[in-house]
Amino acid sequence: MSASSVENKKVALFVTCLVDLNRPSVGFAAVKLLEAAGCTIMVPEVQTCCGQIAYNSGDKESAKTIATQVIRAFDGFDYVVAPSGSCAGMIRHHYKELFDGDDTMMVVVEDLANRTYELTSFLHDICGYKPDGVQLETTVTYHDSCSSLREMKVRDQPRALLGAVEGLEIKESEDREACCGFGGTFCLKYSEISESMVDTKIDNLLASGAETLAAGDLGCLMNIAGRLKRRSAPLKAMHVAEILAGMGDKPGIGEGEN
Amino acid sequence: MQVTSRRFKEGAHDALHDENIQKAFSKVKSGFPVARAKTASELPEFEDLRDQARDLKDHILGNLDYYLEYFEDQVLLQGGRVHWCSSYAEAREVILEICRDADAKTVTKGKSMITEEMGLNDYLQEKGVEPIETDLGEYIIQLAHEYPSHIVAPALHKTKDQVTELFHESHEKYGFKERLTDPQALVNEARSILRDKFVAADVGITGANFLIAETGSTVIVTNEGNGDLTQSLPKTHIAVSSIEKVVPTLEDVSLFLRLLARSATGQEMSVYTTFSTGPKRMEDIDGPTNFHVVLVDSGRSDLLGSDKQDLLRCLKCGACMNHCPVYQAVGGHSYGWVYPGPIGAALNPHMVGLEEARHLPNASSFCGRCEEVCPVRIPLPKIMRHWREQAFETQVTPKPERWGIGIWAFFAKRPKLYRLMTRISARSLKLMAGKKGVVRKLPLMKGWSSVRDFPAPEGTTFMDQWKKQQREGK
Ligand code: SF4
């Protein structure tokens, strides 16, 4: 599809709770990229979170209330885009399970599901976008978040986009499809198991020899970067959107100002 | 068998600090999954076969009573007997009775998970019948008085050195005095001991990978051939099977066989696939005189028609655990009952109770690899989530967790309040971090900071910055 296919389309940004709180620059990077791809961006104010925390904790009722809020807030847009495979996956795949058996809701839920995308796949597959004139001299290893990879089928798109950044070289790591051990509240409740998983992941990332770690989900990134810091391991963690939007020289996740 | 799933966290902690276990289970990921990926990719129709297998299993489960009765009729026609047992206790008694009728002192056993479930070995031993496991892995753990840590490779947690010591201690009474270290020599020693046991056994007990309704046959799939000797040498053969193993026809078995070994070990076929159809006939040279099938329900029929019925499609191939990062980290015994890994996390709460097994469906990052590789496409994460919902509804989820979610949800449902809370959090966390970029200790999130630093927020939330930009016309 060409860039013109999204021209004048109303695209709503689903900021995600982690980006909103922790790393707004990812949100601004997403806006910049989407605008560069020709979209008109809006950010509905009544958004908090996709409800996944409640959903995965077994609190289905809260998840439903929050999902209803999202469904209302994102009504009427041509597309809904999130800089996260996990939140996009929640909206695209799991809202249907939440409202299973409720035929009236299912119509709107399915409509929203079909309009919802993860950022890099939206840019690549729907907008036909390619970064132009973005430069960053670095080597990048890309971590596939489980939801991006397995729920949203995002694998090649971020790599293709990164490949268009001048000076950037991709160095894949071993066992790249393995989970980093984040898993939302899993990493809090089963921290020792999560530790073992993130350490395995980090060993593989470091062995790739890359200077920068990029991923499309801030949850994984905060988990990996937080553990990297604890281990004093030298690998700069960035959201893929930041690199693509030419913000690759800002401090990495968990890095201080000096 | 004894259930210790309640101690999952402690078990996981111990396993994570046990060098041998770490060595054994970290090897899992470079072995079976790599082999599976290779053989699966060599069969172009592999993904289609998975769909067919799922659909066929669903059809069978929808007509389970019909196929089981059909199977029974055929077994009777072949001269065998079928025993319907609703509980483990009933099954154990039936098996003991058959052993007593055969005057059995020793019974040889092929690998069977259902007999693990019912703790058959301890029971028979107690009643004066000596069970001898003949699958090498099962034999090792029987000697060590342990239980399987993997459903296909039961002694996966044992290192070669441990087996050396174990054999050295246990085999002395058979006149084997040497401490063997070569794996092949160890296998040979076990073989020569087992050979006599095979001949001496009065009864052979096997499991069943499939029961074929149209022929009344039971099918076992092995790599060592021990199952064949177990079921054909003694006078009496007992095949113990859970009820969901029945398939309609021989043709159908071939569909599952094409998936089973590929998914389990990455083999195209297992070395032995053995069909047993009734007792020995006049013209047969060998085979058992008595052929019994013990069908065990033990809670399985309660799954029919439930939101967890898909679990009954399971082929017990082990692919889900081979690919599970949690299983690879904590090993099989942490799960505290017969089935470890994702299938255990999804099935055990039903079998041993949600309160007992509540950790298992929670201890998953929902990475989804299990579902990705399950040959019959069981939606394992979804079923684990259903358990979490059930735990939450029935207050099995501990209070602090419920409160945590409750407080978070309270804000998430109220965007204005939520904005305020995130504004304050972003600022204070940034202040706490100072110039370091991370907060080392989060008082309310010990689970996080016991392992990681917390990357500090930028300071002002996206929504606040966005609104400001909009107001100022960008
Ligand atoms: S759940 Fe699926 S992958 Fe796991 S053992 Fe059963 S059939 Fe195999």
JSON list of C-alpha atoms and ligand atoms in Angstrom, two decimals, chain B residues 151-152 260 263-264 310-311 313-323 339-344 346 369-371 373-380, ligand 1:
[
{"chain": "B", "resi": 151, "resn": "ILE", "atom": "CA", "xyz": [6.45, -36.55, 30.65]},
{"chain": "B", "resi": 152, "resn": "VAL", "atom": "CA", "xyz": [8.54, -37.97, 27.81]},
{"chain": "B", "resi": 260, "resn": "LEU", "atom": "CA", "xyz": [3.35, -37.09, 17.99]},
{"chain": "B", "resi": 263, "resn": "SER", "atom": "CA", "xyz": [6.32, -32.71, 18.32]},
{"chain": "B", "resi": 264, "resn": "ALA", "atom": "CA", "xyz": [7.83, -34.69, 21.17]},
{"chain": "B", "resi": 310, "resn": "ASP", "atom": "CA", "xyz": [-9.63, -28.58, 25.06]},
{"chain": "B", "resi": 311, "resn": "LEU", "atom": "CA", "xyz": [-7.21, -30.03, 27.62]},
{"chain": "B", "resi": 313, "resn": "ARG", "atom": "CA", "xyz": [-7.04, -33.18, 23.30]},
{"chain": "B", "resi": 314, "resn": "CYS", "atom": "CA", "xyz": [-3.57, -33.53, 24.83]},
{"chain": "B", "resi": 315, "resn": "LEU", "atom": "CA", "xyz": [-1.33, -36.19, 23.27]},
{"chain": "B", "resi": 316, "resn": "LYS", "atom": "CA", "xyz": [1.18, -36.00, 26.13]},
{"chain": "B", "resi": 317, "resn": "CYS", "atom": "CA", "xyz": [3.96, -35.13, 23.71]},
{"chain": "B", "resi": 318, "resn": "GLY", "atom": "CA", "xyz": [5.79, -32.73, 26.02]},
{"chain": "B", "resi": 319, "resn": "ALA", "atom": "CA", "xyz": [6.33, -30.06, 23.35]},
{"chain": "B", "resi": 320, "resn": "CYS", "atom": "CA", "xyz": [4.74, -27.39, 25.53]},
{"chain": "B", "resi": 321, "resn": "MET", "atom": "CA", "xyz": [7.24, -27.96, 28.35]},
{"chain": "B", "resi": 322, "resn": "ASN", "atom": "CA", "xyz": [10.17, -28.29, 25.97]},
{"chain": "B", "resi": 323, "resn": "HIS", "atom": "CA", "xyz": [9.45, -24.79, 24.74]},
{"chain": "B", "resi": 339, "resn": "TYR", "atom": "CA", "xyz": [2.33, -33.01, 34.84]},
{"chain": "B", "resi": 340, "resn": "PRO", "atom": "CA", "xyz": [4.84, -30.18, 34.74]},
{"chain": "B", "resi": 341, "resn": "GLY", "atom": "CA", "xyz": [5.12, -27.27, 32.33]},
{"chain": "B", "resi": 342, "resn": "PRO", "atom": "CA", "xyz": [2.22, -25.58, 30.58]},
{"chain": "B", "resi": 343, "resn": "ILE", "atom": "CA", "xyz": [0.02, -28.68, 30.35]},
{"chain": "B", "resi": 344, "resn": "GLY", "atom": "CA", "xyz": [0.48, -29.13, 34.09]},
{"chain": "B", "resi": 346, "resn": "ALA", "atom": "CA", "xyz": [-3.48, -25.80, 32.84]},
{"chain": "B", "resi": 369, "resn": "ARG", "atom": "CA", "xyz": [5.21, -20.58, 22.92]},
{"chain": "B", "resi": 370, "resn": "CYS", "atom": "CA", "xyz": [3.35, -23.59, 24.29]},
{"chain": "B", "resi": 371, "resn": "GLU", "atom": "CA", "xyz": [0.27, -22.89, 22.24]},
{"chain": "B", "resi": 373, "resn": "VAL", "atom": "CA", "xyz": [3.88, -25.68, 19.29]},
{"chain": "B", "resi": 374, "resn": "CYS", "atom": "CA", "xyz": [1.08, -27.82, 20.74]},
{"chain": "B", "resi": 375, "resn": "PRO", "atom": "CA", "xyz": [0.27, -30.38, 18.02]},
{"chain": "B", "resi": 376, "resn": "VAL", "atom": "CA", "xyz": [-3.45, -30.29, 18.85]},
{"chain": "B", "resi": 377, "resn": "ARG", "atom": "CA", "xyz": [-3.52, -26.53, 19.37]},
{"chain": "B", "resi": 378, "resn": "ILE", "atom": "CA", "xyz": [-4.64, -26.47, 22.97]},
{"chain": "B", "resi": 379, "resn": "PRO", "atom": "CA", "xyz": [-4.99, -22.80, 23.97]},
{"chain": "B", "resi": 380, "resn": "LEU", "atom": "CA", "xyz": [-2.92, -23.31, 27.12]},
{"chain": "C", "resi": 1, "resn": "SF4", "atom": "S1", "xyz": [-0.58, -29.75, 25.82]},
{"chain": "C", "resi": 1, "resn": "SF4", "atom": "FE1", "xyz": [-0.08, -29.99, 23.67]},
{"chain": "C", "resi": 1, "resn": "SF4", "atom": "S2", "xyz": [2.14, -29.68, 23.64]},
{"chain": "C", "resi": 1, "resn": "SF4", "atom": "FE2", "xyz": [1.63, -30.05, 25.79]},
{"chain": "C", "resi": 1, "resn": "SF4", "atom": "S3", "xyz": [1.87, -32.25, 26.05]},
{"chain": "C", "resi": 1, "resn": "SF4", "atom": "FE3", "xyz": [-0.27, -31.93, 25.49]},
{"chain": "C", "resi": 1, "resn": "SF4", "atom": "S4", "xyz": [-0.32, -32.17, 23.27]},
{"chain": "C", "resi": 1, "resn": "SF4", "atom": "FE4", "xyz": [1.82, -31.89, 23.83]}
]
